[in-house]
Every structure is written in structure tokens, then in C-alpha cells.
XYZ file of C-alpha atoms in Angstrom:
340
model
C 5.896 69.257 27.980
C 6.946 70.526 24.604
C 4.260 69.493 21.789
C 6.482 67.486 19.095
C 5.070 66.410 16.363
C 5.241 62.897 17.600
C 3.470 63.763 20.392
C 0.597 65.612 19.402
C -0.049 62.771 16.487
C -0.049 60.427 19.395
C -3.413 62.684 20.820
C -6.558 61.007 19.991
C -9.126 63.213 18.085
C -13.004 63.742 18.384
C -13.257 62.140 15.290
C -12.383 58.390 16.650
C -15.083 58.799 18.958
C -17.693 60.099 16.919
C -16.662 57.175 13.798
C -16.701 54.127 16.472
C -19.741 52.534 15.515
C -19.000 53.121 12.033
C -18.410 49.900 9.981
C -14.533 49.357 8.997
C -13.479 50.488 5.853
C -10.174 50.893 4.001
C -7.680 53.390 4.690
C -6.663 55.712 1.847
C -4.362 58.598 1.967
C -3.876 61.194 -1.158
C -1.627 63.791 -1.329
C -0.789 66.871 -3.210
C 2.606 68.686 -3.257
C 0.797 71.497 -5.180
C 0.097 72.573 -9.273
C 1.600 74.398 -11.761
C 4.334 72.380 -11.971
C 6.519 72.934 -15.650
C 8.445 69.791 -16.919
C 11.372 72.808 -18.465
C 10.951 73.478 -14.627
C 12.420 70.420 -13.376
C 15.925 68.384 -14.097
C 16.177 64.403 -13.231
C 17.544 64.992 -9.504
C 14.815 67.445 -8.412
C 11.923 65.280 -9.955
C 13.145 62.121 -8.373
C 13.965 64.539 -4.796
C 9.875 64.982 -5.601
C 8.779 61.723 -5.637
C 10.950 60.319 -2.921
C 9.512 63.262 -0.605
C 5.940 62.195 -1.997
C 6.694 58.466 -1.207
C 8.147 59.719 2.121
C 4.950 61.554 3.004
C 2.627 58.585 2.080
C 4.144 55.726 3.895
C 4.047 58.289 6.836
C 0.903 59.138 6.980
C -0.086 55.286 5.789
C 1.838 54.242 9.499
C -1.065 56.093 11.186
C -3.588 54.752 9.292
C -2.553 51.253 9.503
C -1.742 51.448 13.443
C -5.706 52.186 13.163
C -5.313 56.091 14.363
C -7.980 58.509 12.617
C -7.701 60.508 9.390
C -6.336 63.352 11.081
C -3.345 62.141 12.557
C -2.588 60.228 8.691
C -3.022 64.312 7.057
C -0.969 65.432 10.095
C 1.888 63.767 9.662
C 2.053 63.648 5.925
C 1.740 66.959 5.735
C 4.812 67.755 8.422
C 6.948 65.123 5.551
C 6.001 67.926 3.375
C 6.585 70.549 5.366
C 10.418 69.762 6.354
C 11.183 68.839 2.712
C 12.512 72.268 0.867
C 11.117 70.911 -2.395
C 7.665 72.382 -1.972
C 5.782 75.455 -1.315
C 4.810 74.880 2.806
C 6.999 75.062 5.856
C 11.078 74.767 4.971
C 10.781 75.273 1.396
C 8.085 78.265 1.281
C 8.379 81.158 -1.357
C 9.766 84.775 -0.356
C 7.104 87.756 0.164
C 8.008 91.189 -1.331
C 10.153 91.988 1.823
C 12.099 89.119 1.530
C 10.221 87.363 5.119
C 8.404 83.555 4.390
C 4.949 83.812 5.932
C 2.933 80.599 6.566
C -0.604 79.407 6.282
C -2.403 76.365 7.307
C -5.666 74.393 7.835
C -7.041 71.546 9.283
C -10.635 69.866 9.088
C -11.772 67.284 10.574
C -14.768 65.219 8.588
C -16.242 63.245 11.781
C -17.066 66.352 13.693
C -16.348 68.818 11.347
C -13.688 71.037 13.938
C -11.064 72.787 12.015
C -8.116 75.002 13.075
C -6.065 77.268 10.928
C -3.163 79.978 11.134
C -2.219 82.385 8.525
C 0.548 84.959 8.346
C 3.282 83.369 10.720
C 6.966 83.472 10.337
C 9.100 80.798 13.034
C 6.298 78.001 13.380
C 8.441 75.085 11.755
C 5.188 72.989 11.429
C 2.572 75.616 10.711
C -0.141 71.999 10.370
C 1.071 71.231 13.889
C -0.344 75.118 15.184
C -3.621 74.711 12.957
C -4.396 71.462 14.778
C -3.435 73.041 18.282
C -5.927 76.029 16.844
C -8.107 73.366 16.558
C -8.098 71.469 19.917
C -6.729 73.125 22.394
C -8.902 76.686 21.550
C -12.383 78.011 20.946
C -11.611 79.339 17.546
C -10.706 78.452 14.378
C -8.405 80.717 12.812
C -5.652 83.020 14.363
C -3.024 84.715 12.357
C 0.483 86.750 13.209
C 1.667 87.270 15.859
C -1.127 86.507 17.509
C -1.082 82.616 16.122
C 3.040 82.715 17.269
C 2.170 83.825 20.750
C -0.643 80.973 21.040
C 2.363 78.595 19.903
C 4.719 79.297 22.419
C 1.453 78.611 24.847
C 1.005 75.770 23.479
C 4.887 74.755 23.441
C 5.018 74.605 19.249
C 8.289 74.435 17.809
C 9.086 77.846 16.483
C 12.511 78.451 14.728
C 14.548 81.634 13.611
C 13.054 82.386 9.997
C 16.589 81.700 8.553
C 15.298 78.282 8.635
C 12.602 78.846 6.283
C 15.582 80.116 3.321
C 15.981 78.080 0.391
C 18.574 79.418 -2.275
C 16.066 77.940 -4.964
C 13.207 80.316 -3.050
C 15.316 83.289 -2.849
C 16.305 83.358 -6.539
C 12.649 83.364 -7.117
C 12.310 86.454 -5.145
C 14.939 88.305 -7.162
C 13.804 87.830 -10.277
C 10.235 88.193 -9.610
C 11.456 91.827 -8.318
C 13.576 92.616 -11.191
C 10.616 91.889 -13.390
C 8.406 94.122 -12.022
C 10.895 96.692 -11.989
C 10.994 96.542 -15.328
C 7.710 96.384 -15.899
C 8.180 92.769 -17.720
C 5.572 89.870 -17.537
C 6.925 87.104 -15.100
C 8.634 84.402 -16.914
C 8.429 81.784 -14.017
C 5.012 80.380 -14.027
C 5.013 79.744 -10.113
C 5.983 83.039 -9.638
C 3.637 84.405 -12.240
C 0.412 81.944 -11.297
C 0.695 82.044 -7.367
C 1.166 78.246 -6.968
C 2.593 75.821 -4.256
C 0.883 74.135 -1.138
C 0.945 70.791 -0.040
C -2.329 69.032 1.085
C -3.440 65.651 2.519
C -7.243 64.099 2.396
C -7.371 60.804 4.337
C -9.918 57.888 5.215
C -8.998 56.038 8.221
C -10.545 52.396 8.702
C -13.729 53.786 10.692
C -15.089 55.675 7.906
C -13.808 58.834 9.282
C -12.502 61.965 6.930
C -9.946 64.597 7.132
C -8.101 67.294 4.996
C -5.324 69.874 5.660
C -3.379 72.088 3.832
C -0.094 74.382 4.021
C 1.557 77.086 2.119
C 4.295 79.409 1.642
C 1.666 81.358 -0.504
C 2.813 83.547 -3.578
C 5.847 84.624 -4.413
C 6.468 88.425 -4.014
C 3.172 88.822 -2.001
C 2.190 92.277 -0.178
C 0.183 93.879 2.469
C -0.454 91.047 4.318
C -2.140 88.647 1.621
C -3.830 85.220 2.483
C -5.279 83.510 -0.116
C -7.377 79.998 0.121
C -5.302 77.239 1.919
C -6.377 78.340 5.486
C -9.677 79.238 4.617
C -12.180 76.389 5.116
C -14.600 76.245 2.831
C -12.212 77.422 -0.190
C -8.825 75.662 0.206
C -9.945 72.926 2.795
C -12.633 71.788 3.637
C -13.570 67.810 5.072
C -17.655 66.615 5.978
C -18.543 63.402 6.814
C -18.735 62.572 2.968
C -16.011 64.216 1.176
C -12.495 65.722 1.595
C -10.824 68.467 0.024
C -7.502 70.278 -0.386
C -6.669 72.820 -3.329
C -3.506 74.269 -4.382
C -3.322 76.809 -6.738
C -4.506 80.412 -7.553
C -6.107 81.416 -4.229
C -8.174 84.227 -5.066
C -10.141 82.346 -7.422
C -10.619 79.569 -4.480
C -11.440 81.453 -2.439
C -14.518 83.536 -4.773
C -16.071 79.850 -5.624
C -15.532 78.127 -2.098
C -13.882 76.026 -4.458
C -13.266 73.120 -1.649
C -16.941 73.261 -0.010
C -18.413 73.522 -3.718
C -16.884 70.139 -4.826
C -18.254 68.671 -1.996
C -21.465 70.196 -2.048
C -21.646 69.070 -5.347
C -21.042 65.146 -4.720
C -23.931 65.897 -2.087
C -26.741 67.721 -3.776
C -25.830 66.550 -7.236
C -24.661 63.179 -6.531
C -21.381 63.620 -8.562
C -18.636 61.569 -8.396
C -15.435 62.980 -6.817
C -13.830 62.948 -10.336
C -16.968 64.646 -11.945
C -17.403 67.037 -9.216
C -13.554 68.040 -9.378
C -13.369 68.445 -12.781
C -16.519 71.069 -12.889
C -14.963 73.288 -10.297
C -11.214 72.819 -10.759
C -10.848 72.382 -14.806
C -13.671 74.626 -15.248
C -14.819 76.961 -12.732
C -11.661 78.263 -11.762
C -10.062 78.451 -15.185
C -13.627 80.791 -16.560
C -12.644 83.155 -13.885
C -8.948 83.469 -15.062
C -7.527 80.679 -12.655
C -5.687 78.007 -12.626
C -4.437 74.775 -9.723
C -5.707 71.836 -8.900
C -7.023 69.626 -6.058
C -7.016 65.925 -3.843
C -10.658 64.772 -3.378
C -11.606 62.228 -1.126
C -15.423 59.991 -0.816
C -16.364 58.486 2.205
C -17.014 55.291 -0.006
C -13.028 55.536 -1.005
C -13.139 57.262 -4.665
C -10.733 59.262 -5.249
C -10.058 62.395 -8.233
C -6.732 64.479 -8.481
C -8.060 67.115 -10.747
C -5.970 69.771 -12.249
C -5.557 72.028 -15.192
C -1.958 72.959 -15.244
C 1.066 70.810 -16.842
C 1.773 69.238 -13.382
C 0.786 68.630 -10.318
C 3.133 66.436 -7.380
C 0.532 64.098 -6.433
C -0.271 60.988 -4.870
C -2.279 57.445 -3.142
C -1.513 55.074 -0.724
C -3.963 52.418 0.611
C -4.058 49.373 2.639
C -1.319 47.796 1.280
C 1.080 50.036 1.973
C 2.524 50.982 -1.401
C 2.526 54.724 -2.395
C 1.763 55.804 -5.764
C 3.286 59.123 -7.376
C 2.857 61.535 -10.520
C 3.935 64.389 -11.300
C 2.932 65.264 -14.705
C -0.187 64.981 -17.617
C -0.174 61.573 -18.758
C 2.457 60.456 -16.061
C 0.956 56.421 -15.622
C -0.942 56.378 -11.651
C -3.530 53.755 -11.467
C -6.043 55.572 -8.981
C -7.593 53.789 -5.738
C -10.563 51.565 -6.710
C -9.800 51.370 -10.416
């Protein structure tokens, strides 16, 4: 039986058994379509193509969530919204490597028990989230990457597509001038090309208390030699206990030196920060005093919320029990956060 997305989502995860006796709580979903978004970046039709893909992503992920299914299957499929929508850094719409190929990175973490899968370096897995989670379950390790990862998928019956379908004009054009540039030895003009941002991320909180985070990326544009940087790395891009939830998007290498996800939770543990306190020290600050810059979705067990970030924009947003999705791109953009 080939693994659809539908399907798998339909699996039931270690974490609904391990949360049972927990005491109901409210569902909340954030997302992130990743940072370093410039408002000279974006015209009218590609910020509203943002937001409806945002909305899009939420109410998915909220349908899990409300039909009572665990965090993981709300990240899952909010994430897949992502990754078919060309508009952001992860699956369809991922940036161009030096030799013009897309190569793919994921993560998943699951809070309740604290399994994670991951895949890095892949080129025809049309849902890299969907291969991390079959990583996850359905193996005894966590991370496999190349061909390796692509030969595990076609075990495990994952959709895998020519990597034509991974071309975006938009993408391409990136590419080009990114390579011109360094031709002529000129200092990148397009921040995401120059700053190494994209991803898209989910943290969620299903109704038995239970946590989860994922990410996927395209990863930098022009990138060499094989280069991963934090998304499918738990600990620095992801990373989901049984008290917090993480997913970054932004400079990886600088992620990946802090543990930048693990350190904002460890923080809200030892420290007792809040999830906007403990974001802002490691995502606003941290990062930035080592040369970096991005942002990040974090996620409490008790339902608070932070979206830090230290760039002009960042696609973000909430949905809870209610059902209605909140979105922002930009500083200052108006988004009431959960529990305000």
C-alpha cells in the first residue's frame, strides 16, 4: 500500500499513548514559513499568495487537532500545506544548490516520547516531512540522508517525483544571479540569497497535553559540497520535550553552534523563562552576537506561545480551538498571540 500523506496522518503515534492520562488541554498550532523576509521583496499578489498558504496550512493542521489526533499528525500535515505551496523555501518551492539540483531536509520530534526522524540531502521525495516521520517510525534511527534516505522511501512506498517538480522560475532566477555575483566577485544583493534563509516549521499542542515540532527546507541558495545546516538536526533546528517545542528558520550554521532549538527550551526549564523571554535571548541575541540572523515558533506545554525573530519579516502564524488562523508577515504587522 502506497504511504499518502493521508494515510500515514491517519497512523496513530506513541505520543497518544504515552499523553492519555494527561488532563485535556487546548489545541494550538503555530507556524513559520521562514525569516528574512524583505517588504521591497514582496508585491500585493505574492504577500496575499503568503497568507492564504499560511491560512491553508493552519486550518489543516487545526482539522487534526480538533478530530482529537496528536501534535504530530497537526505539524505533519501543516507542514506538507507548506511543502506543495512554491511560495516557500521546503518541498515544491525549495532554492537551487550551486549545480542547479534542489536538495531537501527535514525533521520531526515528537514531545510525548521524544522519537524524532529526519532526512537531509534528498532530491525526488515530494514530502521530505512525510520520509522524516517514516525515519521516525518505521526505523531504528533517526537521521538518513541521500540516496540512502531515497532508497528507504521507495521501501517505505513515499511519493518520490522527477526533480523537475521541485523548479520554480522565481527559485531559478535566484540561482543565476547568486552565480553571476560571485563571479564577479560582488556582495549578494538578495538578502535570502545572501543570509541563507527559508524553511517552514510547525510546533503543535494537541488536547492531551502532548508536543510536537518539525521542520523542512530547501536550504541555501547556491549551496556546495553537500551542506546541511540546522533544520534536520534535532537539538539545533528542531527540537520538541514534554515542555516545549521548537522550530528555527534562518542562518543554520549559527543554529546549529548554539543548539539554538534545545537551548530555548532548556532555558524555559532550568531558568524558568517564558517562551517569549527564552526566544528572544537565543534568537534576537545569541544568534545575531555570532553574526546570525532568523527566527523561530516556540511552543509551552501550558499553551504560551513566542514567534521571535530579528529580521524585517518572518511568514508566521496561530490557530487554536476555535478554528480561526492568524497570520503576519512583517515587524509591527497586528497578530494578537494565543493567551493574550
Amino acid at each position: 500500500m502506497k504511504l499518502t500523506s493521508a494515510v500515514l496522518l491517519g497512523l496513530a503515534s506513541l505520543s497518544s499513548a504515552a499523553a492519555v492520562a494527561a488532563p485535556a488541554t487546548s489545541p494550538l498550532l503555530v507556524i513559520h514559513g521562514g525569516a528574512g523576509v524583505e517588504r521591497g521583496s514582496l508585491g500585493p499578489e505574492e504577500m496575499q499568495a503568503a497568507r492564504t498558504a499560511l491560512e491553508a496550512a493552519l486550518r489543516k493542521g487545526h482539522e487534526a487537532l480538533a478530530a482529537g489526533r496528536p501534535a504530530m499528525d497537526a505539524v505533519t500535515a501543516a507542514i506538507i500545506v507548506l511543502e506543495d505551496d512554491p511560495t516557500f523555501n521546503a518541498g515544491r518551492g525549495a532554492v537551487f544548490t550551486h549545480d542547479g539540483r534542489n536538495e531537501l531536509d527535514a525533521a520531526l520530534m515528537d514531545g510525548a516520547t521524544q522519537r524524532a526522524g529526519a532526512v537531509a540531502g534528498v532530491h525526488t521525495i515530494r514530502n521530505p516531512i512525510l520520509l522524516a516521520r517514516a525515519v521516525m517510525e518505521h526505523s531504528p534511527h533517526v537521521m538518513m540522508v541521500g540516496q540512502g534516505a531515497e532508497m528507504f522511501a521507495a521501501e517505505q512506498q513515499i511519493e518520490q517525483v522527477d526533480p523537475s517538480y521541485f523548479r520554480t522560475e522565481k527559485r531559478w532566477q535566484q540561482l543565476q544571479r547568486a552565480l553571476r555575483e560571485e563571479a564577479a566577485g560582488q556582495a549578494h544583493a538578495d538578502l535570502e540569497t545572501a543570509r541563507h534563509f527559508g524553511t517552514v516549521g510547525a510546533v503543535a499542542l494537541d488536547a492531551q497535553g502532548g508536543l510536537a515540532a518539525g521542520t523542512s527546507t530547501g536550504g541555501m541558495t547556491n549551496k556546495r559540497y553537500g551542506r546541511v545546516g540546522d533544520s534536520p538536526v534535532i537539538g539545533a533546528g528542531t527540537w520538541a520535550d514534554a515542555r516545549c517545542a521548537v522550530s528555527g528558520t534562518g542562518w543554520g550554521e549559527f543554529y546549529l553552534r548554539l543548539a539554538a532549538a534545545h537551548e530555548i527550551c532548556a532555558r524555559m526549564h532550568y531558568l524558568g523563562e517564558s517562551p517569549a523571554a527564552a526566544g528572544e535571548e537565543v534568537i534576537v541575541r545569541q544568534v545575531p552576537g555570532l553574526g546570525g540572523d532568523g527566527g523561530a515558533i516556540v511552543l509551552s506545554a501550558d499553551g504560551r506561545a513566542a514567534m521571535p525573530f530579528n529580521t524585517e519579516g518572518m511568514y508566521r502564524g496561530w490557530i487554536g480551538a476555535d478554528g480561526v488562523p492568524h497570520v503576519a508577515i512583517f515587524t509591527g504587522d497586528a497578530l494578537q498571540m494565543p493567551n493574550e
